[in-house]
XYZ file of C-alpha atoms in Angstrom:
655
model
C -177.102 128.544 49.000
C -175.854 130.023 45.484
C -175.186 126.211 44.354
C -178.501 125.391 45.421
C -180.177 128.488 43.363
C -178.338 127.338 40.188
C -179.498 123.451 40.273
C -183.092 124.891 40.994
C -182.796 127.243 38.004
C -181.345 124.294 35.995
C -184.730 122.155 36.770
C -186.808 125.086 35.898
C -185.246 125.801 32.705
C -185.776 122.001 31.938
C -189.216 122.641 32.563
C -189.632 125.701 30.289
C -187.940 123.965 27.428
C -190.358 121.207 27.744
C -193.745 123.963 27.612
C -191.736 125.736 24.955
C -191.183 122.118 22.946
C -194.907 121.593 22.815
C -197.213 124.498 23.171
C -195.967 126.751 20.151
C -195.858 123.570 17.894
C -199.532 122.964 18.791
C -200.342 126.520 18.419
C -198.724 126.561 14.834
C -200.360 123.522 13.709
C -203.947 124.980 15.094
C -203.017 128.450 14.222
C -203.961 129.587 17.692
C -201.699 132.759 18.229
C -201.879 132.829 21.746
C -200.206 129.140 22.070
C -197.595 130.319 19.206
C -196.939 133.792 21.107
C -195.717 131.223 24.211
C -192.731 130.400 22.474
C -190.644 134.134 22.712
C -190.760 134.414 26.470
C -190.586 130.638 27.098
C -187.136 130.809 25.032
C -186.016 134.000 27.127
C -186.725 132.448 30.324
C -184.932 129.251 29.221
C -181.923 131.173 28.294
C -181.887 133.771 31.555
C -182.413 130.614 34.016
C -179.887 128.521 32.317
C -177.314 131.371 32.547
C -178.186 131.670 36.443
C -177.019 128.077 36.808
C -173.981 128.655 34.997
C -173.281 131.920 36.834
C -173.685 129.905 40.244
C -171.407 127.212 39.010
C -168.770 129.534 38.057
C -169.009 131.164 41.469
C -168.343 127.774 43.095
C -165.194 127.367 41.249
C -163.928 131.070 41.573
C -164.420 130.870 45.396
C -163.151 127.110 45.579
C -166.675 125.705 46.999
C -164.943 121.953 47.798
C -168.434 121.070 48.916
C -169.023 120.938 45.239
C -167.684 117.383 43.763
C -167.161 118.957 40.510
C -164.679 121.723 42.039
C -162.970 119.229 43.981
C -162.135 117.264 41.074
C -161.358 119.833 38.494
C -159.918 122.868 40.942
C -157.301 123.668 43.304
C -156.942 126.960 45.839
C -153.626 127.421 44.233
C -154.508 127.413 40.890
C -154.544 130.840 39.024
C -157.969 132.807 38.376
C -158.203 132.519 34.949
C -157.907 129.003 35.158
C -160.474 128.671 38.232
C -162.774 130.271 35.608
C -162.047 128.026 32.611
C -162.024 125.282 35.070
C -165.756 125.568 34.813
C -165.852 124.138 31.197
C -162.604 122.208 31.488
C -164.719 118.806 32.608
C -167.363 116.948 31.357
C -170.242 118.298 33.462
C -169.462 121.947 33.336
C -168.735 121.907 29.559
C -172.335 120.415 29.291
C -173.554 123.164 31.232
C -172.161 125.416 28.790
C -173.153 123.593 25.855
C -176.602 123.811 26.851
C -176.369 127.807 28.121
C -175.283 127.871 24.375
C -178.575 125.757 23.108
C -180.761 128.246 25.033
C -178.848 131.466 23.442
C -179.229 130.952 19.667
C -183.039 129.731 20.724
C -183.377 133.197 22.643
C -181.690 135.011 19.640
C -184.234 133.839 17.181
C -186.988 135.482 19.798
C -184.967 138.650 19.855
C -184.226 139.051 16.503
C -186.560 137.114 14.597
C -189.056 139.891 13.974
C -189.167 139.465 10.245
C -189.978 135.727 10.611
C -193.819 134.727 9.801
C -195.261 133.564 13.487
C -195.993 130.249 12.385
C -192.509 129.280 11.148
C -190.982 131.188 14.205
C -192.983 128.964 16.539
C -191.886 125.986 14.892
C -188.405 127.122 14.886
C -188.498 127.660 18.383
C -190.277 124.633 19.359
C -187.262 122.334 17.886
C -184.887 123.990 19.277
C -186.656 123.437 22.706
C -186.558 119.901 21.943
C -182.835 119.741 21.823
C -182.872 121.713 24.918
C -185.124 119.012 26.491
C -182.548 116.460 25.632
C -179.651 118.038 26.825
C -181.348 119.105 30.014
C -182.495 115.522 30.753
C -178.706 114.458 29.748
C -177.412 116.715 32.440
C -179.778 116.355 35.254
C -179.860 112.628 35.014
C -176.434 111.551 33.900
C -174.191 114.927 34.536
C -175.235 116.695 37.245
C -172.493 119.506 38.002
C -174.163 120.155 41.342
C -173.802 116.907 43.241
C -172.481 117.790 46.639
C -169.694 115.986 48.844
C -170.860 114.641 52.123
C -167.394 115.608 53.811
C -165.639 118.151 51.698
C -161.964 118.051 51.273
C -159.489 120.805 52.294
C -158.413 121.226 48.680
C -159.130 120.141 45.058
C -157.570 117.495 42.800
C -156.636 120.438 40.344
C -157.487 120.623 36.514
C -155.668 118.650 33.881
C -152.546 120.314 33.516
C -152.591 120.358 29.835
C -155.687 122.285 30.044
C -154.206 125.202 32.081
C -153.423 127.500 28.931
C -154.821 130.287 27.397
C -155.437 128.951 24.014
C -157.285 125.695 25.542
C -159.302 127.940 27.924
C -160.949 129.834 25.280
C -160.884 126.811 22.874
C -163.858 125.167 23.951
C -166.494 128.105 24.247
C -165.785 128.937 20.680
C -165.915 125.470 19.206
C -169.382 125.070 21.270
C -170.776 128.051 19.720
C -170.212 126.369 16.089
C -171.262 123.008 17.447
C -174.503 124.366 18.844
C -174.694 127.170 16.341
C -175.673 124.213 13.718
C -178.488 123.219 15.993
C -180.233 126.133 14.611
C -180.019 125.439 11.426
C -181.626 122.018 12.286
C -184.520 123.533 13.618
C -184.869 125.876 10.760
C -184.651 122.846 8.331
C -187.275 120.682 10.648
C -189.629 123.617 10.858
C -189.434 124.108 6.726
C -190.067 120.154 6.751
C -193.255 120.591 9.058
C -194.247 123.379 6.775
C -193.488 121.626 3.797
C -191.999 124.762 2.229
C -188.665 126.084 1.664
C -188.056 129.246 -0.669
C -185.701 132.192 -1.142
C -186.665 134.062 2.309
C -185.948 130.576 3.999
C -182.402 130.703 2.616
C -181.659 134.110 3.581
C -182.944 133.382 7.322
C -181.015 130.522 8.146
C -177.606 131.803 6.321
C -176.708 133.954 9.256
C -176.901 130.984 11.525
C -175.082 128.898 9.370
C -172.493 131.448 9.151
C -171.906 132.068 12.543
C -171.741 128.476 13.449
C -169.031 128.382 10.755
C -167.266 131.131 11.900
C -166.942 129.732 15.194
C -165.728 126.552 14.415
C -163.181 128.101 12.640
C -161.878 130.125 15.542
C -162.405 126.858 17.552
C -160.355 124.806 15.436
C -157.808 127.205 14.817
C -157.205 127.750 18.857
C -156.861 124.019 19.243
C -154.872 123.739 16.377
C -152.711 126.708 17.793
C -152.713 124.853 21.453
C -151.750 121.541 20.380
C -148.702 123.249 18.431
C -146.826 125.073 21.134
C -148.101 123.064 24.104
C -147.843 119.191 23.378
C -144.111 119.864 22.673
C -144.158 117.822 19.335
C -144.285 120.540 16.808
C -147.207 119.661 14.926
C -150.525 121.310 14.249
C -152.973 118.737 13.370
C -152.621 115.134 14.500
C -155.879 113.745 12.840
C -157.123 112.736 16.125
C -160.511 111.569 16.497
C -161.594 114.380 18.448
C -159.697 116.819 15.977
C -161.666 115.194 13.182
C -164.892 115.327 15.398
C -164.811 119.603 15.047
C -163.615 119.460 11.352
C -166.518 117.296 9.950
C -169.099 119.616 11.145
C -166.853 122.479 10.037
C -166.723 121.044 6.342
C -170.364 120.309 5.901
C -171.463 123.680 7.529
C -169.081 125.199 4.796
C -170.922 123.213 2.383
C -174.267 124.112 3.741
C -173.252 127.798 3.549
C -172.965 127.543 -0.170
C -175.677 125.704 -0.663
C -178.077 128.283 1.023
C -177.043 130.828 -1.286
C -178.348 128.894 -4.200
C -181.641 128.899 -2.139
C -181.749 132.559 -1.325
C -180.797 133.568 -4.955
C -182.012 130.859 -7.197
C -184.842 128.644 -5.160
C -182.765 125.701 -6.216
C -180.728 122.896 -4.044
C -183.396 122.924 -1.507
C -183.876 119.156 -0.486
C -180.167 119.292 -0.720
C -179.659 122.045 1.752
C -182.342 120.813 3.960
C -180.133 117.654 4.011
C -176.941 119.281 4.650
C -179.033 121.119 7.611
C -179.870 117.869 9.236
C -176.421 116.243 8.698
C -174.464 118.798 9.919
C -176.255 119.031 13.125
C -175.809 115.131 13.118
C -172.054 115.653 12.765
C -171.852 118.215 15.809
C -173.522 115.409 18.005
C -171.015 112.760 16.864
C -168.531 115.056 18.206
C -170.320 114.920 21.562
C -170.375 111.411 21.593
C -166.736 110.662 20.543
C -165.466 113.007 23.596
C -168.003 111.973 26.325
C -168.504 108.197 25.575
C -165.607 106.676 26.726
C -164.732 105.118 23.159
C -161.323 106.749 22.572
C -158.796 108.056 24.652
C -157.565 111.578 24.308
C -156.385 114.674 25.752
C -159.427 116.226 24.370
C -162.119 113.540 25.710
C -164.001 114.532 28.676
C -165.634 111.304 30.201
C -165.087 107.699 30.060
C -168.996 106.732 31.396
C -170.522 104.191 28.787
C -174.020 105.182 30.611
C -173.524 108.786 28.919
C -172.369 107.874 25.780
C -175.602 105.571 25.435
C -177.629 108.547 26.457
C -175.962 110.990 24.017
C -176.071 108.075 21.108
C -179.855 107.975 22.141
C -180.275 111.471 21.444
C -178.101 111.454 18.246
C -180.576 108.728 16.862
C -183.472 110.155 17.900
C -182.967 113.430 16.213
C -180.890 112.148 13.195
C -183.699 109.209 12.202
C -186.209 111.522 13.262
C -185.126 114.348 10.904
C -184.278 111.980 7.902
C -187.457 110.303 8.271
C -189.021 113.535 7.867
C -187.013 114.378 5.396
C -187.721 111.441 3.228
C -191.539 111.994 3.671
C -191.768 115.693 2.678
C -188.404 116.131 0.381
C -190.806 115.896 -2.718
C -192.589 119.176 -1.624
C -189.333 120.997 -1.806
C -189.383 121.637 -5.636
C -186.574 123.570 -7.043
C -187.483 126.286 -9.241
C -184.409 127.802 -10.598
C -183.081 125.816 -13.835
C -179.205 126.257 -14.586
C -176.597 125.305 -16.792
C -173.654 123.352 -15.753
C -171.397 125.976 -16.495
C -172.805 128.681 -13.897
C -172.443 129.804 -10.425
C -174.990 127.162 -9.143
C -173.187 124.609 -10.872
C -169.700 124.830 -9.283
C -171.587 125.482 -5.906
C -172.929 121.590 -6.568
C -169.318 120.816 -7.234
C -168.297 122.722 -4.284
C -170.798 120.932 -2.363
C -169.926 117.394 -3.670
C -166.180 117.759 -2.846
C -166.605 119.375 0.754
C -169.273 116.379 1.435
C -167.167 113.764 0.260
C -163.930 115.158 2.460
C -166.239 115.101 5.442
C -167.103 111.290 4.532
C -163.492 110.661 4.297
C -162.586 111.854 7.284
C -165.558 110.508 9.062
C -164.314 106.821 7.771
C -160.744 107.184 8.770
C -161.786 108.325 12.198
C -164.871 105.561 12.705
C -163.230 102.604 10.944
C -160.792 101.758 13.843
C -164.175 101.463 16.257
C -165.582 99.435 13.655
C -162.717 97.299 12.896
C -162.532 96.638 16.748
C -166.051 95.829 17.298
C -166.817 93.689 14.260
C -163.914 91.831 13.445
C -161.859 92.062 16.917
C -158.739 93.777 15.122
C -156.930 96.784 16.176
C -156.224 99.148 13.686
C -154.622 102.651 13.516
C -155.577 105.243 10.889
C -152.967 107.849 10.889
C -151.881 111.044 9.056
C -150.701 108.884 5.700
C -154.191 107.600 5.004
C -156.074 111.285 5.655
C -153.015 113.044 3.676
C -153.788 110.873 0.710
C -157.636 110.340 1.053
C -158.096 114.242 1.601
C -155.715 116.503 0.146
C -156.845 115.644 -3.244
C -160.334 116.944 -2.810
C -159.061 119.954 -1.194
C -156.742 120.576 -4.306
C -159.567 120.460 -6.565
C -161.602 122.774 -4.409
C -159.113 125.532 -4.580
C -158.791 125.225 -8.049
C -162.312 126.062 -8.906
C -163.080 128.443 -6.039
C -161.650 131.604 -7.765
C -163.604 130.683 -11.193
C -166.943 129.791 -9.301
C -166.858 133.145 -7.153
C -166.826 134.934 -10.811
C -169.418 133.100 -12.662
C -172.728 134.576 -12.854
C -175.941 132.645 -11.851
C -177.927 130.856 -14.181
C -175.605 130.304 -17.178
C -172.056 131.681 -18.084
C -169.439 131.916 -20.945
C -166.493 130.387 -19.303
C -163.798 131.780 -21.731
C -165.312 135.336 -20.502
C -165.131 134.680 -16.870
C -161.719 133.621 -17.058
C -159.905 135.933 -18.865
C -159.563 138.227 -16.008
C -157.826 135.497 -14.012
C -155.159 134.742 -16.474
C -152.900 137.215 -14.597
C -153.547 135.840 -11.373
C -152.824 132.001 -12.781
C -149.815 133.059 -14.639
C -148.622 134.813 -11.239
C -149.384 131.702 -9.032
C -147.924 129.255 -11.328
C -144.663 131.380 -11.212
C -144.636 131.185 -7.559
C -145.189 127.793 -7.800
C -142.558 127.318 -10.100
C -140.193 129.336 -8.024
C -140.524 127.281 -5.206
C -139.763 124.257 -6.880
C -136.875 125.518 -8.676
C -135.492 126.407 -5.205
C -135.834 122.983 -3.529
C -133.656 119.957 -4.095
C -134.838 116.785 -3.773
C -137.966 117.301 -1.970
C -141.666 116.569 -2.659
C -143.954 118.189 -5.012
C -146.291 119.360 -1.870
C -144.576 122.513 -1.396
C -144.649 124.183 -4.479
C -148.360 122.810 -5.399
C -149.607 124.153 -2.097
C -147.862 127.849 -2.871
C -149.291 127.530 -6.294
C -152.803 126.818 -4.707
C -152.314 129.663 -2.208
C -151.485 132.049 -4.507
C -154.260 131.107 -6.936
C -156.818 131.414 -4.107
C -155.530 134.782 -3.043
C -155.065 136.756 -6.261
C -158.455 135.061 -7.659
C -160.117 136.542 -4.514
C -158.387 139.798 -5.245
C -159.184 139.736 -9.001
C -162.837 138.942 -7.906
C -163.335 142.265 -5.958
C -161.555 144.143 -8.528
C -163.786 142.820 -11.492
C -166.956 144.049 -9.269
C -165.896 147.742 -10.086
C -165.292 147.275 -13.722
C -168.484 149.640 -14.710
C -167.538 152.396 -12.191
C -165.502 155.644 -13.126
C -163.992 155.324 -9.638
C -162.944 151.967 -9.026
C -161.661 152.432 -5.865
C -164.426 154.572 -4.360
C -166.866 151.946 -5.957
C -164.580 149.089 -4.147
C -165.197 151.126 -0.720
C -168.773 150.785 -1.353
C -169.128 146.885 -2.081
C -171.265 145.084 0.092
C -169.614 143.544 3.392
C -170.750 140.134 1.815
C -168.361 140.752 -0.992
C -165.592 141.623 0.934
C -166.406 138.893 3.575
C -166.305 136.084 0.549
C -162.996 137.236 -0.593
C -161.231 137.500 2.802
C -162.773 134.152 3.506
C -161.413 132.581 0.203
C -158.009 134.357 0.453
C -157.664 132.934 4.336
C -158.180 129.326 2.972
C -155.282 130.263 0.474
C -153.019 131.940 3.319
C -153.606 128.678 5.631
C -152.848 126.374 2.733
C -149.665 128.304 1.946
C -148.736 127.862 5.782
C -149.867 124.123 5.757
C -147.899 123.402 2.522
C -144.572 125.017 3.476
C -144.374 123.620 6.874
C -145.006 120.004 5.831
C -142.373 120.461 2.654
C -139.586 122.316 4.028
C -139.409 122.172 8.024
C -136.192 120.860 9.783
C -135.915 119.148 12.945
C -132.950 118.619 15.105
C -133.114 116.319 18.299
C -129.870 115.939 20.076
C -128.286 115.988 23.668
C -126.795 119.345 24.244
C -124.147 120.437 26.972
C -124.440 123.934 28.818
C -122.662 126.462 27.014
C -122.793 124.533 23.604
C -123.741 125.959 20.284
C -125.230 124.268 17.380
C -126.716 125.004 13.801
C -130.392 124.453 12.839
C -131.541 125.433 9.207
C -128.900 128.034 9.292
C -129.782 129.671 12.900
C -127.082 129.187 15.702
C -128.337 128.052 19.158
C -126.584 128.009 22.209
C -127.862 126.523 25.665
C -126.340 128.958 28.052
C -128.079 127.780 31.392
C -130.666 125.562 32.771
C -132.205 126.337 35.976
C -134.808 125.387 38.535
C -138.177 127.561 38.616
C -141.343 127.537 40.855
C -144.522 128.728 39.414
C -148.096 129.479 41.311
C -148.713 125.927 41.060
C -146.174 123.785 39.149
C -142.361 123.258 39.461
C -140.155 123.931 36.338
C -136.621 123.201 34.882
C -136.460 126.232 32.582
C -133.722 126.327 29.564
C -132.330 129.671 28.451
C -131.369 129.400 24.704
C -129.750 132.147 22.804
C -130.840 132.173 19.169
C -128.563 133.932 16.568
C -127.752 133.876 12.805
C -124.766 135.315 10.873
C -123.380 135.842 14.095
C -126.252 138.449 15.181
C -128.265 137.851 18.393
C -132.066 137.367 17.596
C -133.404 136.569 20.637
C -133.151 134.484 23.942
C -135.682 131.618 24.383
C -137.152 130.079 27.415
C -138.355 126.217 26.853
C -139.604 124.755 30.320
C -140.555 121.250 31.506
C -143.006 121.849 33.916
C -144.273 119.593 36.907
C -147.904 120.043 38.584
C -147.224 118.618 42.287
C -150.706 118.058 42.725
C -151.858 116.521 39.599
C -148.643 114.846 39.443
C -148.078 115.210 35.703
C -145.619 116.817 33.723
C -146.046 119.112 30.708
C -143.903 120.814 27.972
C -143.799 124.399 27.426
C -142.073 125.290 23.841
C -140.533 128.298 23.215
C -140.943 129.938 20.000
C -139.126 132.731 18.297
C -142.247 134.103 15.945
C -141.324 135.508 12.432
C -143.630 136.277 9.561
C -141.894 133.827 7.623
C -140.701 131.279 10.016
C -140.817 130.181 13.522
C -137.693 128.693 15.543
C -139.346 126.243 18.026
C -137.379 124.791 21.113
C -138.336 121.993 23.580
C -136.139 121.082 26.617
C -136.271 117.391 27.805
C -134.787 115.560 30.708
C -131.391 115.544 31.877
C -128.763 113.309 30.655
C -126.374 110.992 32.365
C -123.416 112.640 30.641
C -124.529 115.951 31.763
C -126.247 117.210 28.847
C -129.868 117.916 28.199
C -131.956 116.454 25.559
C -133.400 118.905 23.387
C -135.664 119.397 20.169
C -135.515 122.102 17.876
C -137.600 122.609 14.856
C -137.256 125.181 11.640
C -141.137 125.818 10.469
C -141.387 127.982 7.579
C -144.455 130.054 7.456
C -146.028 128.347 10.476
C -147.949 131.376 11.570
C -149.868 131.641 8.250
C -151.804 128.672 9.324
C -153.293 130.440 12.104
C -153.463 133.949 10.118
C -155.388 132.150 7.596
C -158.079 130.940 10.130
C -158.121 134.382 11.421
C -158.665 135.781 8.223
C -161.480 133.121 7.229
C -163.155 134.051 10.688
C -163.306 137.750 9.846
C -164.649 137.042 6.363
C -167.208 135.399 8.326
C -167.996 138.221 10.690
C -167.884 141.001 7.761
C -170.299 138.663 5.767
C -172.543 138.464 8.779
C -172.702 141.961 9.359
C -173.894 142.875 6.131
C -177.045 145.002 6.255
C -178.910 142.409 3.743
C -178.940 139.948 7.021
C -180.199 142.591 9.422
C -183.280 143.591 7.266
C -186.448 141.517 6.496
C -186.008 138.888 3.813
C -189.261 139.635 1.915
C -192.626 137.967 1.562
C -192.578 134.121 1.339
C -194.118 132.537 -1.596
C -196.117 129.536 -1.471
C -194.976 126.198 -2.735
C -197.659 124.086 -4.432
C -199.004 121.471 -2.004
C -197.503 123.616 1.011
C -199.179 125.142 3.852
C -200.276 129.056 3.157
C -198.441 131.661 4.826
C -199.504 132.706 8.340
């Protein structure tokens, strides 16, 4: 009964979305207040109906309702409760229901918190958001219905992919979808602005919170996915340049560019056309991610579906929204006339360079991701584009971006005296150079990646601190003034500093990690990077839904025991699939990472050990960036009216 209710609520939400997509848009065009007013209750109803549907599916997983096909394919009665719940979105159909729930949530947030929006703009934004909802409701109901029944329910289910039965990956998809779908909101604002033929400072302020929220959620989602890959897959890496990883990274880069260009629109009413274009492209990249993971064109642990029919449906959605948006942009771009004039040496000028570097970086990742598919389809040649290409082609743009960020953050608007701005940063630059030189002096016969990375990281972190301190220059009590700075200033500094922390972790891990692979007898000790590891015992364990081989490894340094580590190799009998559970001894400056493998003919055990300097700085930096985004989002200026909108010549008068 409950699952039927969920299915019925999903159909009703589809119908409400169709009404919301048409009626308010016509009302805004005809200036009919009654028709425009339909948007808000429709957006709220659409969200609550979808929430009921999602709750019904969750209930089916929690109680192990094996009359539902999706539960049979992705759950098991012996599975821990956490993974029964997260199994709801650990599959294609359930993940798409979560996706559309978030689409409706963002639409409802405009209805609930968009009281400062002009009625006409609000109606158009909610209509465009409903159009996106209609497309995905249709996709779910016609190709990916999560409420299909089994004619003969089995006694038990087939279990969830064991690799997904992990806390890191359990919460990775919801955050990633909040980021992906958050960009649909910026797309809706962009299309609404094109329909009106007007973009001004108020529009820039209205669109920034949604861009910031999407970027923040993407940061958390990507960080969780990277962390999961690091400790769960057993290969010791944090990023593989997998197509699905790239599919989330490209929207993150474009969202960062959009966030910075929206600042220019808000402050100076410049870069209007470019900002609108970025808003369209950002959502396009999030749609590319959905297509890659659900079309069957790639094979990946991250991929959900292998059905070409679903892939064609998603490709059609992508084509309709992107071609429609870009066509409208081409037709109305002339109405987006920039007002603010600025010199090349100014904050606007640096933000333009920032946008170019981020845009080109995203394009490089896109080409590297899509080229093997193009090569196979067009030239019948199988190619593999891996880490060497991405590291060589992508890294220089990030180095340039890191170099200009501290300077750009301190430049004034319109025009600037570069010498005056750089003067306070001389100490930060010297400190950063000294750290890089120290790292270079301490290494022998290694690449320059480590020293350069640490220099860049120190430059970003110290530059962010100098930027904050410089904002208190005219205050009598500088520390009191520092506490009273707007949260957006603190958020910007923390995000830039967090990027520096992440760069430090990446550079140190890639330049100075140590790896050891050997066969170890029980009771044998060996040395790795100054640490002594002893395999004390290997035992068999039985988990709630798996069998495991667990090693007991003592970690010591200079004769002092540090910790006991428990690497495991698990086998899930229902799924008939093994997984690797690495053991980590985490430290502020390093990780020691141990993986146990299969037994060998001589009675020993295969073991891999890694020493990873500054490993946790990678995810610590991501957390700092996300906190920075949250601080900026909580700034009071985002919670008050953006002010009256000024008409642009040739545009539609304000409602």
